[in-house]
Coordinates of C-alpha atoms in Angstrom, one line a residue:
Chain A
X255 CA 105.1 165.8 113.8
X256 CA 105.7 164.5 117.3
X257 CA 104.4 165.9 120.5
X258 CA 105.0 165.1 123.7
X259 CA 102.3 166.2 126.5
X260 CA 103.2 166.6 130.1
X261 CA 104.5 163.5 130.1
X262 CA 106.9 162.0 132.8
X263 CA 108.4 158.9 134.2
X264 CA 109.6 157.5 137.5
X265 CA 111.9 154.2 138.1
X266 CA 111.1 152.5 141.3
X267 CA 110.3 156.2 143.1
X268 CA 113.1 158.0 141.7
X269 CA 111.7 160.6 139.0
X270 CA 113.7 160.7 135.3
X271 CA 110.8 162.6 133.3
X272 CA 108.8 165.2 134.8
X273 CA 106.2 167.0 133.1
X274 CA 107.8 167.7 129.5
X275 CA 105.7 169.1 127.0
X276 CA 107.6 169.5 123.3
X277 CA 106.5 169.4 119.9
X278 CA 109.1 168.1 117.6
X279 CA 108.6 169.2 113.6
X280 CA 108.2 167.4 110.3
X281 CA 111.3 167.3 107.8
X282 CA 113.6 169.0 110.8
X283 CA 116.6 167.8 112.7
X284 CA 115.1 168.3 116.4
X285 CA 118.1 167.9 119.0
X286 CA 117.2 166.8 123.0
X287 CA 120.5 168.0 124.5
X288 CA 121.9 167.6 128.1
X289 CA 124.1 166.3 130.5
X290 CA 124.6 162.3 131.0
X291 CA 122.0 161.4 132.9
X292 CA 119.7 164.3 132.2
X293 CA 116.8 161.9 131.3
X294 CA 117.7 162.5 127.3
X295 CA 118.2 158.5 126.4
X296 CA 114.4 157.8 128.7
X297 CA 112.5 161.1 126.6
X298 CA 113.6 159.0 123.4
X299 CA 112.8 155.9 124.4
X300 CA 108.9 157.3 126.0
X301 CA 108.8 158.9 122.6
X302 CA 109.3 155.1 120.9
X303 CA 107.1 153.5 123.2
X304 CA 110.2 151.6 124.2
X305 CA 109.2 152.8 128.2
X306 CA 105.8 153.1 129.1
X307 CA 104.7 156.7 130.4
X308 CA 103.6 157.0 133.8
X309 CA 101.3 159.8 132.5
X310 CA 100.9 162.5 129.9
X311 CA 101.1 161.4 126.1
X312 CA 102.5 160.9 123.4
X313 CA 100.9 161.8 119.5
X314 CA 102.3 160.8 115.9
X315 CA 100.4 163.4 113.8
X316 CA 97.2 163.5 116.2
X317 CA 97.6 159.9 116.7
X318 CA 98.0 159.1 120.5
X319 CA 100.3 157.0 120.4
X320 CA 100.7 155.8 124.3
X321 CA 96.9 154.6 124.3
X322 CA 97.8 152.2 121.1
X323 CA 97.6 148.8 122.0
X324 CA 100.7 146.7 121.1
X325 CA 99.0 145.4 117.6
X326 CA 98.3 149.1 116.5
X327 CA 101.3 150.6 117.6
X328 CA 102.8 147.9 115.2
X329 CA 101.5 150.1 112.1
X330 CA 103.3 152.9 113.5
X331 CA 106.2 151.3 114.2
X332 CA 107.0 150.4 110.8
X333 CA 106.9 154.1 110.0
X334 CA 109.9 154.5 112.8
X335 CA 113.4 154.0 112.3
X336 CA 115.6 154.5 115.1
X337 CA 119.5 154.3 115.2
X338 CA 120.8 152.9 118.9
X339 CA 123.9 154.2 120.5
X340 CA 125.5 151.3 120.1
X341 CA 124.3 150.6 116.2
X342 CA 122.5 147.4 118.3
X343 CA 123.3 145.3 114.9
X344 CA 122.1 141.9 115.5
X345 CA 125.7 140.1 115.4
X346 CA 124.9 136.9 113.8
X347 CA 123.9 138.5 111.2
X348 CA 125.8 140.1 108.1
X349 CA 125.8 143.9 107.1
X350 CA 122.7 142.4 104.1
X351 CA 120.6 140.9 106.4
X352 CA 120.9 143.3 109.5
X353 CA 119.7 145.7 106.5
X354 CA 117.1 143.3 104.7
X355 CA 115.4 142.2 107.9
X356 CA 112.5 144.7 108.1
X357 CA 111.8 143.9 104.6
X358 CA 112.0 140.1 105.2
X359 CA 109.2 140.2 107.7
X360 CA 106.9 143.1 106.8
X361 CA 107.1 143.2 102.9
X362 CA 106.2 140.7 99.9
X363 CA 108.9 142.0 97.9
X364 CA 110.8 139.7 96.1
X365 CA 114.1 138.9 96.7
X366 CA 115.9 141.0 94.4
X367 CA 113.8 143.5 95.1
X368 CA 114.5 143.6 98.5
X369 CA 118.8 142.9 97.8
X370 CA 118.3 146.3 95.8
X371 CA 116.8 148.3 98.0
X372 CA 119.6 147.4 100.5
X373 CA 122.3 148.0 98.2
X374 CA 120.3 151.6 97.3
X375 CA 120.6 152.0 101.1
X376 CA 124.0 150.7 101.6
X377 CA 125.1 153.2 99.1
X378 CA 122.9 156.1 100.2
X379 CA 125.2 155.9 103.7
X380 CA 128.5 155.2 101.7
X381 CA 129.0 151.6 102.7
X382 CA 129.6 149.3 99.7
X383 CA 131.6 146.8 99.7
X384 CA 130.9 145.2 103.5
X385 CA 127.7 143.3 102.8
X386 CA 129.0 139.9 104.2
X387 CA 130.8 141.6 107.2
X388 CA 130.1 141.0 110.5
X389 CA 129.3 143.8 113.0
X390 CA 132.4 142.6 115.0
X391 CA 134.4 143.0 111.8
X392 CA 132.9 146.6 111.1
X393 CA 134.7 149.7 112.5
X394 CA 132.7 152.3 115.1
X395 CA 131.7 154.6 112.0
X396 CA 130.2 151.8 109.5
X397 CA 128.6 150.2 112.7
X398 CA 126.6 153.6 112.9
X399 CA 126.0 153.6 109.3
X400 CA 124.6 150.4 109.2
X401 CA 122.3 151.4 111.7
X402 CA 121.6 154.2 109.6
X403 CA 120.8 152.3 106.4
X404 CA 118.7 149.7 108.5
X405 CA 116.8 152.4 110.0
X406 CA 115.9 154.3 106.5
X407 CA 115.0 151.3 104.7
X408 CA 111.6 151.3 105.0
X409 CA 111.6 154.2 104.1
X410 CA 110.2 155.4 107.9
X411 CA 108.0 158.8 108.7
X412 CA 110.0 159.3 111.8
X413 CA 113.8 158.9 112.9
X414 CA 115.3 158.6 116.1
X415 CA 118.6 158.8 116.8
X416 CA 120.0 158.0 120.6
X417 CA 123.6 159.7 120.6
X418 CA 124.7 158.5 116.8
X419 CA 128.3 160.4 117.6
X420 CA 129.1 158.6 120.6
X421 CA 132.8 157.0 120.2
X422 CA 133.3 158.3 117.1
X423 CA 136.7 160.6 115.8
X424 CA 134.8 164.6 115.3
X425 CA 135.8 163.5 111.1
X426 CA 133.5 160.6 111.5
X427 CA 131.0 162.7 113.7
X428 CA 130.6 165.3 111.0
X429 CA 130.1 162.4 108.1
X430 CA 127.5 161.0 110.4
X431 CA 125.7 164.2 111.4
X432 CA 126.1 165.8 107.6
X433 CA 124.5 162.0 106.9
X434 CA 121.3 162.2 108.9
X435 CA 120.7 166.2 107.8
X436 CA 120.8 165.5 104.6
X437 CA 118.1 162.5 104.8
X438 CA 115.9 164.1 107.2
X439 CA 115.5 166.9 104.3
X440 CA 115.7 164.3 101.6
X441 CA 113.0 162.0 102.9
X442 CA 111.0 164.8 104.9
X443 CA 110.9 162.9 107.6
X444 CA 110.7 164.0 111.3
X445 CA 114.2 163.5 113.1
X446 CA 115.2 163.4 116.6
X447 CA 118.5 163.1 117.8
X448 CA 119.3 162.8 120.9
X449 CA 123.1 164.1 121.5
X450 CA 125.6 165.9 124.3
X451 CA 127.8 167.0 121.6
X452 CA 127.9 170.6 120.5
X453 CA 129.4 170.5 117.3
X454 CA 126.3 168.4 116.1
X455 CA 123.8 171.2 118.0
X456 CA 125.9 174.4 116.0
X457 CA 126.0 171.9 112.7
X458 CA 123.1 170.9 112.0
X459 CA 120.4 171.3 114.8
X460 CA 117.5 173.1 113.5
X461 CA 115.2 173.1 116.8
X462 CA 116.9 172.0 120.0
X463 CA 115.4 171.1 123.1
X464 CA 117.8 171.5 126.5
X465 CA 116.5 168.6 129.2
X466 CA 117.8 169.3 133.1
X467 CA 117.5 167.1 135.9
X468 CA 114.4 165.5 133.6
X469 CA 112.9 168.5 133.0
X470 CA 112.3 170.7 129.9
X471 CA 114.6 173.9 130.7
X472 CA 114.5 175.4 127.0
X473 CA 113.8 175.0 123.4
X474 CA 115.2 177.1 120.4
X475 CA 117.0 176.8 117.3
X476 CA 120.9 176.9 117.2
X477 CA 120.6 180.3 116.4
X478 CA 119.1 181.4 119.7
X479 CA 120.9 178.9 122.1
X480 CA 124.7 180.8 121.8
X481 CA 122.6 184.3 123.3
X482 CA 120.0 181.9 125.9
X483 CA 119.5 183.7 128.7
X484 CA 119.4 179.8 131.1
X485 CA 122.4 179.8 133.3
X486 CA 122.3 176.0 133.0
X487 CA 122.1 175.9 129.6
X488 CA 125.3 178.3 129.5
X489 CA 127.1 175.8 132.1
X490 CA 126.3 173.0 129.3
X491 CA 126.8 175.1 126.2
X492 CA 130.1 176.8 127.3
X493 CA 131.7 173.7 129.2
X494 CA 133.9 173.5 125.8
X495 CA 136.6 175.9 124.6
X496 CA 135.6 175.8 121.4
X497 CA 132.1 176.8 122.3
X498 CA 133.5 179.9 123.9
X499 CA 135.4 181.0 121.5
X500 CA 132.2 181.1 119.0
X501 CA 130.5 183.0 121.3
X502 CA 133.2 185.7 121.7
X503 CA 132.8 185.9 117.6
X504 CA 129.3 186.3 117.0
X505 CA 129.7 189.0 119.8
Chain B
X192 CA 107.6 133.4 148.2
X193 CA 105.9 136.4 146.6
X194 CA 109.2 136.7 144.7
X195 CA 108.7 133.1 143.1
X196 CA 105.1 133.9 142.3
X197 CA 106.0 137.2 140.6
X198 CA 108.7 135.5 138.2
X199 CA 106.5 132.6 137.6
X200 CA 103.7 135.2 135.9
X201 CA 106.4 136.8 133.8
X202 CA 107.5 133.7 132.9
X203 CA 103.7 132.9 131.6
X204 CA 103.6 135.9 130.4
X205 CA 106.8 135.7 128.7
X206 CA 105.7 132.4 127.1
X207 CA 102.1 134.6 126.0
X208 CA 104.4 136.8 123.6
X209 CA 106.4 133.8 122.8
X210 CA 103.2 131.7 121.3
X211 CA 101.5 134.6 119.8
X212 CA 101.1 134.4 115.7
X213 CA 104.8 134.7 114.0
X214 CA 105.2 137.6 111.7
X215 CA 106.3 135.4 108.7
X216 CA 106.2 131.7 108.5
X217 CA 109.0 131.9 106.4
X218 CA 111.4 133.3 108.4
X219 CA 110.6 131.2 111.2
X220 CA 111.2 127.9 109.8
X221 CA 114.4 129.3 108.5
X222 CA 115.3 130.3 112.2
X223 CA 114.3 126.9 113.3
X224 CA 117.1 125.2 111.0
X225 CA 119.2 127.3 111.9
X226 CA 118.9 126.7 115.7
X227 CA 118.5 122.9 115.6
X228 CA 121.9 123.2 114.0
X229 CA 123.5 125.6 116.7
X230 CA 121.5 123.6 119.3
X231 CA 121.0 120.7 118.6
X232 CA 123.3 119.4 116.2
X233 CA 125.9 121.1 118.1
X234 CA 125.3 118.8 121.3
X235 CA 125.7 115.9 119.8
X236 CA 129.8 115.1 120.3
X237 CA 129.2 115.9 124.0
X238 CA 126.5 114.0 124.7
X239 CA 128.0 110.8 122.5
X240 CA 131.5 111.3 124.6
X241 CA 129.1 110.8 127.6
X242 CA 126.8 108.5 126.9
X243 CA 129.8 105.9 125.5
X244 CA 131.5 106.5 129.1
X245 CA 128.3 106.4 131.0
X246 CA 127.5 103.3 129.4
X247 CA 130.7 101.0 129.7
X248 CA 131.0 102.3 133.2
X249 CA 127.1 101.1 133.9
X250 CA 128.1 97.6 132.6
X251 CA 131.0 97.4 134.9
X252 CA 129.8 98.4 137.8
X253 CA 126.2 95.9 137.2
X254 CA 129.0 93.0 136.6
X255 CA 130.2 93.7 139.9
X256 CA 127.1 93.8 141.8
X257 CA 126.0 91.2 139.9
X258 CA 129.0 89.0 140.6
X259 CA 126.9 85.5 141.5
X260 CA 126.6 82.1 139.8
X261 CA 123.0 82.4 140.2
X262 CA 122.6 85.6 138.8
X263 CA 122.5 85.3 135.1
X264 CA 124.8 87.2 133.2
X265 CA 122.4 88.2 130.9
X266 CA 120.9 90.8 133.5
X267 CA 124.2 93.0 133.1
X268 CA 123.1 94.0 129.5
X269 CA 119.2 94.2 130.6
X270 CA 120.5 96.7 133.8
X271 CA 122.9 98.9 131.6
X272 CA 120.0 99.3 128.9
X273 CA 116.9 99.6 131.3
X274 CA 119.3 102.2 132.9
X275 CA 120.2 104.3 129.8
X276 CA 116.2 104.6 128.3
X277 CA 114.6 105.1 131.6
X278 CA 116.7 107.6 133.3
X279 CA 120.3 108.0 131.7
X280 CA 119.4 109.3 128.3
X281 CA 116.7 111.2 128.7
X282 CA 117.3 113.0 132.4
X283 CA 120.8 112.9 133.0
X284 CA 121.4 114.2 129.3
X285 CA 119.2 116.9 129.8
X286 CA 120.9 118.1 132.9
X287 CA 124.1 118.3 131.1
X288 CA 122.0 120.2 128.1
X289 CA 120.9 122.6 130.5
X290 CA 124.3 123.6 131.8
X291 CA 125.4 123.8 127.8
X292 CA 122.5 124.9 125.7
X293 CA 120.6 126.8 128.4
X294 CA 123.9 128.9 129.7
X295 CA 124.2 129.8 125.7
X296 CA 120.5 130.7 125.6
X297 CA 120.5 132.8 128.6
X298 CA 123.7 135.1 127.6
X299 CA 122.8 135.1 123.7
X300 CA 119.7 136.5 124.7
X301 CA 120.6 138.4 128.0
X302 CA 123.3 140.2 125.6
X303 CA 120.8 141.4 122.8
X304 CA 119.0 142.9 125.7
X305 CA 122.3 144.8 126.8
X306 CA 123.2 145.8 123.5
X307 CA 119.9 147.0 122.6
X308 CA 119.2 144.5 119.9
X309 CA 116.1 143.3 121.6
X310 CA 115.0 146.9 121.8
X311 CA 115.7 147.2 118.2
X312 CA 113.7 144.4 116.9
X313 CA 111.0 145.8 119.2
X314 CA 110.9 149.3 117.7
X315 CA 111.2 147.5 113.9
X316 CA 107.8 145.9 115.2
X317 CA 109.1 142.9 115.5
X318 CA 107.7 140.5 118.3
X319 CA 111.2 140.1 120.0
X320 CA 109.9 137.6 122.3
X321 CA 108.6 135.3 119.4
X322 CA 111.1 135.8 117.0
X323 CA 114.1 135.3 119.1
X324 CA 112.7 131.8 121.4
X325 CA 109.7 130.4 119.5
X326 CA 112.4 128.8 117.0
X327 CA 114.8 127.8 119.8
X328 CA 112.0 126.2 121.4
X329 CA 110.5 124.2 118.6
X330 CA 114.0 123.3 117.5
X331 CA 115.0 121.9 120.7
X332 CA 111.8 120.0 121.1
X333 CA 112.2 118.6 117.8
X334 CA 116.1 117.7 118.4
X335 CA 116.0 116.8 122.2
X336 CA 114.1 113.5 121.7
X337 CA 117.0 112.3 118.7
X338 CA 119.7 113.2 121.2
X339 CA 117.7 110.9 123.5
X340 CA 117.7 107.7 120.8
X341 CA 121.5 108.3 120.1
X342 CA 122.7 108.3 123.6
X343 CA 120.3 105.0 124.1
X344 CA 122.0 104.1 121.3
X345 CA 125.6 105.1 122.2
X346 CA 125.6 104.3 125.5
X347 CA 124.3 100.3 125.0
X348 CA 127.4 100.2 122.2
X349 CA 130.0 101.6 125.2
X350 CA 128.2 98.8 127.7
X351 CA 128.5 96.2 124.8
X352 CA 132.7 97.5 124.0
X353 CA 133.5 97.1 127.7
X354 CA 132.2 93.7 127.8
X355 CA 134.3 92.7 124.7
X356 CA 137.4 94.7 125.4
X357 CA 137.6 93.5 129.2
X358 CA 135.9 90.3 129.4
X359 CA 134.4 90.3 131.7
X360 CA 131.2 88.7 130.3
X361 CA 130.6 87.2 127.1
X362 CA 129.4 89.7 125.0
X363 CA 126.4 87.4 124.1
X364 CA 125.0 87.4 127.2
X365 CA 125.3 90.8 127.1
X366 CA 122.9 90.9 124.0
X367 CA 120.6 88.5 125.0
X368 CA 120.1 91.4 128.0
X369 CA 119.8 94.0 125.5
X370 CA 116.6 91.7 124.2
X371 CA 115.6 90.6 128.1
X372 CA 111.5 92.0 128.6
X373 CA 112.2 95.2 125.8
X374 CA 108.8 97.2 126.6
X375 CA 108.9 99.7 123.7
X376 CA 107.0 101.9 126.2
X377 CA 110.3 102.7 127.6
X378 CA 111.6 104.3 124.7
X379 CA 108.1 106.5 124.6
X380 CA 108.1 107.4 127.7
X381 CA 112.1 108.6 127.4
X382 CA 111.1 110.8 124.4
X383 CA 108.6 112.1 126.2
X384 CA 110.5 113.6 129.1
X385 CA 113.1 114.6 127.2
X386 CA 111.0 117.1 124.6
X387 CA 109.5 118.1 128.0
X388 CA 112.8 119.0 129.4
X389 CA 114.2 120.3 126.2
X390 CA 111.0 122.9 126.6
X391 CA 111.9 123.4 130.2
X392 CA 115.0 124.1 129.3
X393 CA 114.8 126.2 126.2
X394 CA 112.1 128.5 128.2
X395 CA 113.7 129.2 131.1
X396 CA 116.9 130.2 129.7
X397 CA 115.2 132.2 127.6
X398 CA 113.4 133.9 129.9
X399 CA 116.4 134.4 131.8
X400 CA 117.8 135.8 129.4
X401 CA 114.8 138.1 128.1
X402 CA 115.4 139.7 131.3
X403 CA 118.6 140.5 132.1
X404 CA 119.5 144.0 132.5
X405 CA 122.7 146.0 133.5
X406 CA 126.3 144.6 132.6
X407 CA 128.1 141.4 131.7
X408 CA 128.2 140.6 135.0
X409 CA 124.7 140.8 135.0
X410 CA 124.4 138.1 131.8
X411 CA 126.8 136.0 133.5
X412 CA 124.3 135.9 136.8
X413 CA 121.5 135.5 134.4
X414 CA 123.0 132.3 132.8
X415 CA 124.2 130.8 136.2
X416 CA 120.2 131.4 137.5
X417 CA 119.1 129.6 133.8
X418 CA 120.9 126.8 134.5
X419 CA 120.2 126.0 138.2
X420 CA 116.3 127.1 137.6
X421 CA 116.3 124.5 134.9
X422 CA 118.0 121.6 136.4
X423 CA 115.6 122.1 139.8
X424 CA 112.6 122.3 137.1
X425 CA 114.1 119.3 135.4
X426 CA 114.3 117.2 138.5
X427 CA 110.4 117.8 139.5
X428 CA 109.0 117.4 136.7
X429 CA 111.2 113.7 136.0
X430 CA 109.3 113.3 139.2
X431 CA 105.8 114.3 138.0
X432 CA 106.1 112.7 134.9
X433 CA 107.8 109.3 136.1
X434 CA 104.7 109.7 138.7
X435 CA 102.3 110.1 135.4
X436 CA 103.9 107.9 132.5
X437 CA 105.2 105.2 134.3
X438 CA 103.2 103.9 137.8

C-alpha cells in the first residue's frame, strides 16, 4: 500500500500539487488520470521520491517514506520499479544489460544466474530475441517492454508506470496495458499508472484517481467513473467519441 | 556574484555525491576501462595531429628568431622542447580536451537527464552522480598525464622532422637541444597540471551536464557553458599552479 497525505508541491511560486490525500492498494492497478499538465507526471514522481514534497507525506506500508534519508530510502527503492515515458533505457547499453543492471549492482548472484533471470524476464514481456539490440534499434513497443522487464526484475513491491501508452498504436497499447495487469496480479505488487488514455482507465483500471488543476477532484473504480457526478471529470472522460458511445450503452 | 557562489556549492556538492562509497567495485573499474577508452584513448589521433604541427611550427619559428651567428643553434631544439613540457603539452592540450572531451561529457550526461535515464538510475537506487562521473573522472586523471608524454613526445619528433625535411638546421644541433639543461622536474610538473586539468575538466562538464534541464537546445547551452567554464578554470589554475610548482 501507498498513501499519500496532504501532500503538495510548488515550482518557483507556481503550485502543481495541492493538498492530495490518496491511498493507493496492494496487488491493484491504481490509475492517476488527467489532462496534460494536470500535475499527474509531479504526484508520481513525489510518490518516488524523485521531487521532494513541500509538505505532507508520503508512506510505503506505514513506512514514511519522505522523512527517509537518502541511504534508507535506498532499501526501499530496490523494492520500486518504475517504467518512464520514454522507456529512459540507458542507450549505451544493450537490451541484457539495460535489464541485468540492477542485479549487477545490488545482488551477488552469479553470472548465469543473473543472464537467466533476464531471459525469465525478457520472456515474461515477450521480447526474445533482441538481447544485443540497442534502444535506438528497438521499436516504441519493445522500448516500453524493456522498461517493463528492467522494472520487474527485481522482483519490486511497488510499480510505477508514467504514461506506459504514450506513442504507441491502441494494438500495442492493449499488449502493454493487458502486460502490466497481468503482473500486478501475478506478482501482487502495488501498481500505479499514471495515464490520459481512456481505453487503459475502462481496461484495466481497478481504482482510479482524477487529478485537476493539481488537485484530487475524485477517486473510484472504472465502474463508477462512466455515472461520476464531476462535471470535470465528464469534460475529461467524454472528450472521446468512443467514450460516449459507452456511456449511451450502459444507459 | 551570488549566482557564481550558488553554482560553486552545487558544484561541491555535486562532487559530495560523486566521491561517496561506489555501489560495487566491480562495476566501477569496468566503467573506468570503458571511459579511458571513449575518453582517453579516443583523443589520442587529435592530439598527435596537433602536437606534430605544433611542434615543427615551434622549431621554425625559434630558427627565425634565433637567426644569429652568436646564437647557437642548439637553442632551437632546447626552445621547441622547453616549450612543449612546460606549457604546450600539458595546457594547450588540455584546452583543446576541454572543447572535445568536456562538450561530449556535458551532452552525454545533460541528455540522460532529458531522457530520464538519470532519474531512472536514481529510482533503481543507484547513486547517479557516482556511477555516471566517478569513472570518467578517474579515467581521465589516469589518461590525461599519458596524453601529456605523447604530445611531448610527438611534438619534439615534428620539431626534429622539420629540421631534417627543410634544413634549416642540422638536425644534430637540434638534438644536442633536446639534451641542453633537461630538468626532469619539467616533465613532473607537466603531469601534474595536466591530471589537474583533466579533473577540472571531467568535473565541470559533468556537472554541467548533471544539470541541464529542458530541451536539446538546453544540452547544447549546457555543453557550450562546460567548455568555456573549463577553459577559464584551466587558465587560473595554470596560473596557480605554475605560481606553486614552478617559482
Amino acid at each position: 500500500m501507498i498513501k499519500a497525505d496532504h501532500i503538495s508541491k510548488s515550482f518557483e511560486g507556481r503550485t502543481v500539487l495541492d493538498d492530495i490525500s490518496v491511498e493507493f492498494e496492494t496487488g491493484k492497478t491504481n490509475l492517476i488520470i488527467g489532462r496534460s499538465g494536470s500535475g499527474k507526471t509531479v504526484l508520481l514522481k513525489s510518490l518516488v521520491g524523485l521531487h521532494e514534497v513541500d509538505s505532507g507525506a508520503v508512506y510505503y506500508d506505514d513506512v514514511c517514506y519522505t522523512h527517509l534519508t537518502f541511504k534508507q530510502r535506498k532499501a526501499i527503492r530496490k523494492d520500486i520499479g518504475m517504467i518512464f515515458q520514454g522507456g529512459a533505457l540507458l542507450d549505451s547499453s544493450t537490451v541484457v544489460e539495460n535489464v541485468k543492471l540492477p542485479l549487477d549492482l545490488f545482488t551477488d548472484q552469479s553470472e548465469a544466474e543473473k543472464i537467466e533471470r533476464v531471459a525469465f524476464c525478457l520472456e515474461r514481456v515477450r521480447l526474445q530475441g533482441a538481447d544485443r539490440l540497442y534502444p535506438s534499434e528497438l521499436s516504441g513497443g519493445m522500448i516500453k517492454r524493456v522498461a517493463i522487464a528492467r522494472a520487474i526484475v527485481m522482483n519490486p513491491r511497488y510499480l510505477f508506470c508514467d504514461e506506459p501508452n504514450s506513442g504507441l498504436d491502441p494494438q500495442t497499447s492493449v499488449v502493454i496495458d493487458n502486460l502490466i495487469h497481468d503482473i500486478t496480479r501475478e506478482y501482487n505488487i502495488t501498481t500505479i499508472i499514471n495515464t490520459h488514455d481512456m481505453n487503459s482507465v475502462m481496461e484495466i483500471g481497478e481504482k482510479i484517481v482524477y487529478i485537476h488543476e493539481g488537485r484530487k477532484w475524485w477517486e473510484g473504480t472504472k465502474d463508477d467513473i462512466l455515472d461520476a457526478d464531476n462535471a470535470e471529470l465528464n469534460d475529461f472522460v467524454f472528450a472521446s467519441a468512443m467514450a460516449k458511445r459507452a456511456r449511451r450503452a450502459t444507459r | 556574484m551570488i549566482k557564481i557562489l550558488e553554482l560553486t556549492g552545487r558544484y561541491f556538492m555535486l562532487l559530495g555525491k560523486v566521491f561517496s562509497r561506489p555501489e560495487k567495485m566491480r562495476i566501477y573499474r569496468e566503467r573506468i576501462i570503458f571511459e579511458m577508452e571513449a575518453l582517453g584513448l579516443g583523443s589520442i589521433p587529435l592530439t598527435a595531429i596537433i602536437s606534430v604541427f605544433i611542434g615543427a611550427v615551434v622549431t621554425l619559428q625559434m630558427s627565425i628568431s634565433l637567426e644569429s651567428p652568436f646564437i647557437p643553434q642548439y637553442l632551437i631544439g632546447y626552445a621547441t622542447r622547453e616549450t612543449m613540457v612546460l606549457e604546450f603539452s600539458s595546457t594547450v592540450v588540455a584546452l583543446i580536451l576541454a572543447g572535445k572531451v568536456g562538450s561530449n561529457i556535458a551532452s552525454e550526461i545533460g541528455t540522460m537527464r532529458i531522457t530520464e535515464q538519470i532519474d531512472a538510475l536514481e529510482i533503481m537506487g543507484v547513486n547517479s552522480a557516482s556511477y555516471l562521473i566517478l569513472p570518467k573522472i578517474v579515467a581521465t586523471v589516469l589518461f590525461f598525464p599519458l596524453l601529456t608524454l605523447l604530445s611531448i613526445f610527438i611534438g619534439c619528433v615534428g620539431g626534429y622532422a622539420i629540421a631534417y625535411l627543410t634544413g634549416i638546421m642540422i638536425p644534430g644541433d637540434y638534438i644536442e637541444g633536446m639534451h641542453y639543461a633537461f630538468l626532469p622536474y619539467s616533465i613532473t610538473y607537466s603531469l601534474i597540471k595536466s591530471a589537474v586539468f583533466a579533473f577540472i575538466i571531467t568535473s565541470i562538464s559533468a556537472f554541467c551536464g548533471y544539470y541541464a534541464n529542458g530541451n536539446s537546445l538546453e544540452v547544447g547551452r549546457a555543453s557550450t557553458r562546460a567548455v568555456v567554464a573549463s577553459s577559464i578554470v584551466i587558465m587560473i589554475f595554470n596560473l596557480i599552479l605554475t605560481q606553486i610548482l614552478l617559482v
